[in-house]
PDB file of C-alpha atoms in Angstrom:
ATOM      1  CA  HIS E   1     -41.765  49.307-125.082  1.00  0.00           C
ATOM      2  CA  PHE E   2     -43.478  46.080-124.104  1.00  0.00           C
ATOM      3  CA  HIS E   3     -43.771  44.666-120.674  1.00  0.00           C
ATOM      4  CA  ILE E   4     -42.739  40.938-120.732  1.00  0.00           C
ATOM      5  CA  ILE E   5     -44.870  38.752-118.481  1.00  0.00           C
ATOM      6  CA  THR E   6     -44.505  35.004-118.226  1.00  0.00           C
ATOM      7  CA  SER E   7     -45.815  31.893-116.606  1.00  0.00           C
ATOM      8  CA  PRO E   8     -43.515  30.687-113.902  1.00  0.00           C
ATOM      9  CA  ALA E   9     -43.115  27.375-115.645  1.00  0.00           C
ATOM     10  CA  SER E  10     -39.437  26.962-116.833  1.00  0.00           C
ATOM     11  CA  ARG E  11     -40.333  26.390-120.473  1.00  0.00           C
ATOM     12  CA  CYS E  12     -42.049  29.767-120.594  1.00  0.00           C
ATOM     13  CA  ARG E  13     -39.694  31.613-118.323  1.00  0.00           C
ATOM     14  CA  LEU E  14     -36.621  30.543-120.358  1.00  0.00           C
ATOM     15  CA  LEU E  15     -38.173  31.889-123.529  1.00  0.00           C
ATOM     16  CA  ALA E  16     -39.236  35.148-121.870  1.00  0.00           C
ATOM     17  CA  GLU E  17     -35.656  35.464-120.593  1.00  0.00           C
ATOM     18  CA  LYS E  18     -34.419  35.505-124.212  1.00  0.00           C
ATOM     19  CA  LEU E  19     -36.518  38.626-124.648  1.00  0.00           C
ATOM     20  CA  VAL E  20     -35.546  40.416-121.450  1.00  0.00           C
ATOM     21  CA  PRO E  21     -33.244  39.397-118.637  1.00  0.00           C
ATOM     22  CA  SER E  22     -35.818  39.598-115.880  1.00  0.00           C
ATOM     23  CA  PRO E  23     -39.371  39.168-117.104  1.00  0.00           C
ATOM     24  CA  SER E  24     -42.268  39.577-114.704  1.00  0.00           C
ATOM     25  CA  GLN E  25     -43.766  36.264-113.602  1.00  0.00           C
ATOM     26  CA  ASP E  26     -47.419  35.845-112.834  1.00  0.00           C
ATOM     27  CA  GLU E  27     -48.821  32.625-111.262  1.00  0.00           C
ATOM     28  CA  ARG E  28     -52.144  33.283-113.066  1.00  0.00           C
ATOM     29  CA  LEU E  29     -50.503  32.379-116.368  1.00  0.00           C
ATOM     30  CA  ALA E  30     -49.642  28.799-115.238  1.00  0.00           C
ATOM     31  CA  GLU E  31     -51.198  25.907-117.183  1.00  0.00           C
ATOM     32  CA  MET E  32     -54.187  24.205-115.600  1.00  0.00           C
ATOM     33  CA  ASP E  33     -53.162  22.401-112.486  1.00  0.00           C
ATOM     34  CA  PHE E  34     -53.994  18.732-113.099  1.00  0.00           C
ATOM     35  CA  GLY E  35     -52.951  17.766-109.612  1.00  0.00           C
ATOM     36  CA  ASP E  36     -52.410  13.977-109.157  1.00  0.00           C
ATOM     37  CA  TRP E  37     -52.932  13.524-112.901  1.00  0.00           C
ATOM     38  CA  GLU E  38     -49.821  15.538-113.912  1.00  0.00           C
ATOM     39  CA  SER E  39     -47.465  13.584-116.094  1.00  0.00           C
ATOM     40  CA  HIS E  40     -50.042  10.807-116.722  1.00  0.00           C
ATOM     41  CA  ARG E  41     -51.232  10.127-120.217  1.00  0.00           C
ATOM     42  CA  TRP E  42     -54.990  10.610-120.702  1.00  0.00           C
ATOM     43  CA  ASP E  43     -55.388   7.044-122.014  1.00  0.00           C
ATOM     44  CA  ASP E  44     -53.724   5.700-118.896  1.00  0.00           C
ATOM     45  CA  LEU E  45     -56.010   7.653-116.557  1.00  0.00           C
ATOM     46  CA  ARG E  46     -59.119   5.877-117.984  1.00  0.00           C
ATOM     47  CA  ASP E  47     -57.766   2.467-116.872  1.00  0.00           C
ATOM     48  CA  HIS E  48     -56.020   3.650-113.737  1.00  0.00           C
ATOM     49  CA  PRO E  49     -57.387   1.885-110.571  1.00  0.00           C
ATOM     50  CA  ASP E  50     -57.346   5.047-108.504  1.00  0.00           C
ATOM     51  CA  PHE E  51     -58.341   7.604-111.015  1.00  0.00           C
ATOM     52  CA  GLY E  52     -60.432   5.816-113.705  1.00  0.00           C
ATOM     53  CA  PRO E  53     -63.986   6.250-112.394  1.00  0.00           C
ATOM     54  CA  TYR E  54     -63.470   9.867-111.331  1.00  0.00           C
ATOM     55  CA  PHE E  55     -61.672  10.679-114.614  1.00  0.00           C
ATOM     56  CA  GLU E  56     -64.723   9.550-116.537  1.00  0.00           C
ATOM     57  CA  ARG E  57     -66.927  11.813-114.430  1.00  0.00           C
ATOM     58  CA  TRP E  58     -64.456  14.686-114.793  1.00  0.00           C
ATOM     59  CA  CYS E  59     -64.515  14.222-118.562  1.00  0.00           C
ATOM     60  CA  GLN E  60     -68.257  14.809-118.541  1.00  0.00           C
ATOM     61  CA  ASN E  61     -68.036  17.919-116.257  1.00  0.00           C
ATOM     62  CA  TYR E  62     -64.432  19.309-116.519  1.00  0.00           C
ATOM     63  CA  LEU E  63     -65.891  22.843-116.219  1.00  0.00           C
ATOM     64  CA  GLU E  64     -66.853  22.358-112.583  1.00  0.00           C
ATOM     65  CA  LEU E  65     -65.039  19.244-111.309  1.00  0.00           C
ATOM     66  CA  SER E  66     -61.535  19.733-110.144  1.00  0.00           C
ATOM     67  CA  CYS E  67     -58.707  17.272-110.929  1.00  0.00           C
ATOM     68  CA  PRO E  68     -57.633  15.465-107.733  1.00  0.00           C
ATOM     69  CA  ASN E  69     -55.500  17.934-105.794  1.00  0.00           C
ATOM     70  CA  GLY E  70     -55.699  20.243-108.838  1.00  0.00           C
ATOM     71  CA  GLU E  71     -58.225  22.635-110.306  1.00  0.00           C
ATOM     72  CA  SER E  72     -61.208  22.769-112.564  1.00  0.00           C
ATOM     73  CA  TYR E  73     -61.555  24.662-115.839  1.00  0.00           C
ATOM     74  CA  ILE E  74     -63.660  27.330-114.039  1.00  0.00           C
ATOM     75  CA  ASP E  75     -60.687  27.828-111.628  1.00  0.00           C
ATOM     76  CA  LEU E  76     -58.384  28.269-114.594  1.00  0.00           C
ATOM     77  CA  GLN E  77     -60.781  30.644-116.329  1.00  0.00           C
ATOM     78  CA  ARG E  78     -61.247  32.730-113.139  1.00  0.00           C
ATOM     79  CA  ARG E  79     -57.418  33.349-112.693  1.00  0.00           C
ATOM     80  CA  VAL E  80     -56.831  33.898-116.445  1.00  0.00           C
ATOM     81  CA  LEU E  81     -59.546  36.445-116.722  1.00  0.00           C
ATOM     82  CA  GLU E  82     -58.429  38.163-113.504  1.00  0.00           C
ATOM     83  CA  PHE E  83     -54.999  38.480-115.081  1.00  0.00           C
ATOM     84  CA  TRP E  84     -56.503  39.760-118.353  1.00  0.00           C
ATOM     85  CA  ALA E  85     -58.601  42.422-116.487  1.00  0.00           C
ATOM     86  CA  ASP E  86     -55.536  43.610-114.544  1.00  0.00           C
ATOM     87  CA  LEU E  87     -53.486  43.788-117.779  1.00  0.00           C
ATOM     88  CA  GLN E  88     -56.205  45.844-119.520  1.00  0.00           C
ATOM     89  CA  GLN E  89     -56.467  48.206-116.596  1.00  0.00           C
ATOM     90  CA  SER E  90     -52.685  48.788-116.717  1.00  0.00           C
ATOM     91  CA  SER E  91     -52.906  49.952-120.347  1.00  0.00           C
ATOM     92  CA  GLN E  92     -49.428  48.505-120.953  1.00  0.00           C
ATOM     93  CA  ASN E  93     -48.410  46.936-124.150  1.00  0.00           C
ATOM     94  CA  ALA E  94     -47.381  43.449-123.183  1.00  0.00           C
ATOM     95  CA  VAL E  95     -45.807  40.237-124.471  1.00  0.00           C
ATOM     96  CA  VAL E  96     -47.272  37.338-122.548  1.00  0.00           C
ATOM     97  CA  VAL E  97     -45.468  33.975-122.598  1.00  0.00           C
ATOM     98  CA  THR E  98     -47.834  31.249-121.477  1.00  0.00           C
ATOM     99  CA  HIS E  99     -49.451  27.845-122.209  1.00  0.00           C
ATOM    100  CA  ALA E 100     -52.010  26.621-124.782  1.00  0.00           C
ATOM    101  CA  GLY E 101     -54.719  26.102-122.134  1.00  0.00           C
ATOM    102  CA  VAL E 102     -54.361  29.731-120.878  1.00  0.00           C
ATOM    103  CA  ILE E 103     -54.436  31.041-124.502  1.00  0.00           C
ATOM    104  CA  ARG E 104     -57.496  28.940-125.386  1.00  0.00           C
ATOM    105  CA  THR E 105     -59.248  30.119-122.288  1.00  0.00           C
ATOM    106  CA  LEU E 106     -58.566  33.758-123.118  1.00  0.00           C
ATOM    107  CA  LEU E 107     -59.477  33.412-126.782  1.00  0.00           C
ATOM    108  CA  ALA E 108     -62.817  31.695-125.917  1.00  0.00           C
ATOM    109  CA  HIS E 109     -63.666  34.551-123.588  1.00  0.00           C
ATOM    110  CA  LEU E 110     -62.776  37.141-126.094  1.00  0.00           C
ATOM    111  CA  GLU E 111     -64.695  35.490-128.950  1.00  0.00           C
ATOM    112  CA  ASN E 112     -67.748  34.559-126.869  1.00  0.00           C
ATOM    113  CA  PRO E 113     -67.727  35.542-123.151  1.00  0.00           C
ATOM    114  CA  GLY E 114     -68.852  32.685-120.890  1.00  0.00           C
ATOM    115  CA  SER E 115     -68.149  30.041-123.546  1.00  0.00           C
ATOM    116  CA  LYS E 116     -66.345  26.688-123.110  1.00  0.00           C
ATOM    117  CA  PRO E 117     -62.776  26.519-124.296  1.00  0.00           C
ATOM    118  CA  ASN E 118     -62.197  25.400-127.854  1.00  0.00           C
ATOM    119  CA  PHE E 119     -59.892  22.452-127.403  1.00  0.00           C
ATOM    120  CA  ASN E 120     -59.996  21.922-131.154  1.00  0.00           C
ATOM    121  CA  LEU E 121     -58.323  25.333-131.739  1.00  0.00           C
ATOM    122  CA  LYS E 122     -54.899  24.421-133.139  1.00  0.00           C
ATOM    123  CA  LEU E 123     -52.063  26.260-131.421  1.00  0.00           C
ATOM    124  CA  HIS E 124     -48.448  25.476-132.476  1.00  0.00           C
ATOM    125  CA  PHE E 125     -45.539  25.343-130.120  1.00  0.00           C
ATOM    126  CA  GLY E 126     -43.967  28.803-130.020  1.00  0.00           C
ATOM    127  CA  GLU E 127     -46.854  30.374-131.990  1.00  0.00           C
ATOM    128  CA  VAL E 128     -47.408  34.113-131.537  1.00  0.00           C
ATOM    129  CA  ILE E 129     -51.049  35.210-130.892  1.00  0.00           C
ATOM    130  CA  ALA E 130     -51.422  38.963-131.313  1.00  0.00           C
ATOM    131  CA  LEU E 131     -54.349  40.824-129.789  1.00  0.00           C
ATOM    132  CA  ARG E 132     -55.140  44.512-130.195  1.00  0.00           C
ATOM    133  CA  SER E 133     -57.632  46.683-128.316  1.00  0.00           C
ATOM    134  CA  ASP E 134     -59.748  49.185-130.215  1.00  0.00           C
ATOM    135  CA  LYS E 135     -60.744  52.611-128.849  1.00  0.00           C
ATOM    136  CA  ASN E 136     -63.773  51.070-127.031  1.00  0.00           C
ATOM    137  CA  GLY E 137     -61.549  48.454-125.262  1.00  0.00           C
ATOM    138  CA  ASN E 138     -62.805  45.549-127.456  1.00  0.00           C
ATOM    139  CA  MET E 139     -60.099  43.069-128.269  1.00  0.00           C
ATOM    140  CA  LYS E 140     -59.490  41.373-131.585  1.00  0.00           C
ATOM    141  CA  ARG E 141     -57.122  38.722-132.707  1.00  0.00           C
ATOM    142  CA  LEU E 142     -54.760  39.913-135.400  1.00  0.00           C
ATOM    143  CA  LYS E 143     -53.914  37.752-138.325  1.00  0.00           C
ATOM    144  CA  PRO E 144     -50.230  37.311-139.217  1.00  0.00           C
ATOM    145  CA  ASN E 145     -48.836  40.572-140.767  1.00  0.00           C
ATOM    146  CA  ASP E 146     -51.945  42.516-139.718  1.00  0.00           C
ATOM    147  CA  ARG E 147     -50.888  45.877-138.353  1.00  0.00           C
ATOM    148  CA  THR E 148     -54.317  47.419-138.159  1.00  0.00           C
TER     149      THR E 148
END
């Protein structure tokens, strides 16, 4: 049996509900909160009269600077890794339905703790990322059709 856990975003929740009628929702699986920048294109933010100068500074230090009325990458990382630690402590097999930013954050941590996210890591819409823990609690990413 797998425990199904989803981001509360409707696009994730609706997919999770195809797996089970009432999946668990966890706010920590939400995509990064871009605050006032939500639904703006990146190219538009550079030239935006209210956001442009701060956006340029944020691009240079997105790890620590928060989006206006949103969060920083460190905020995202903190909640994603808290979720991950709780999931590992539960020892449950789980299917997690979440967003690319959350997945990149987790994979960056598993591959190199404390590292920056790999925004060049290609994740496809609906892609399944499988992780398995060894007897020492170390996680590895499984390749498609890998059952070891």
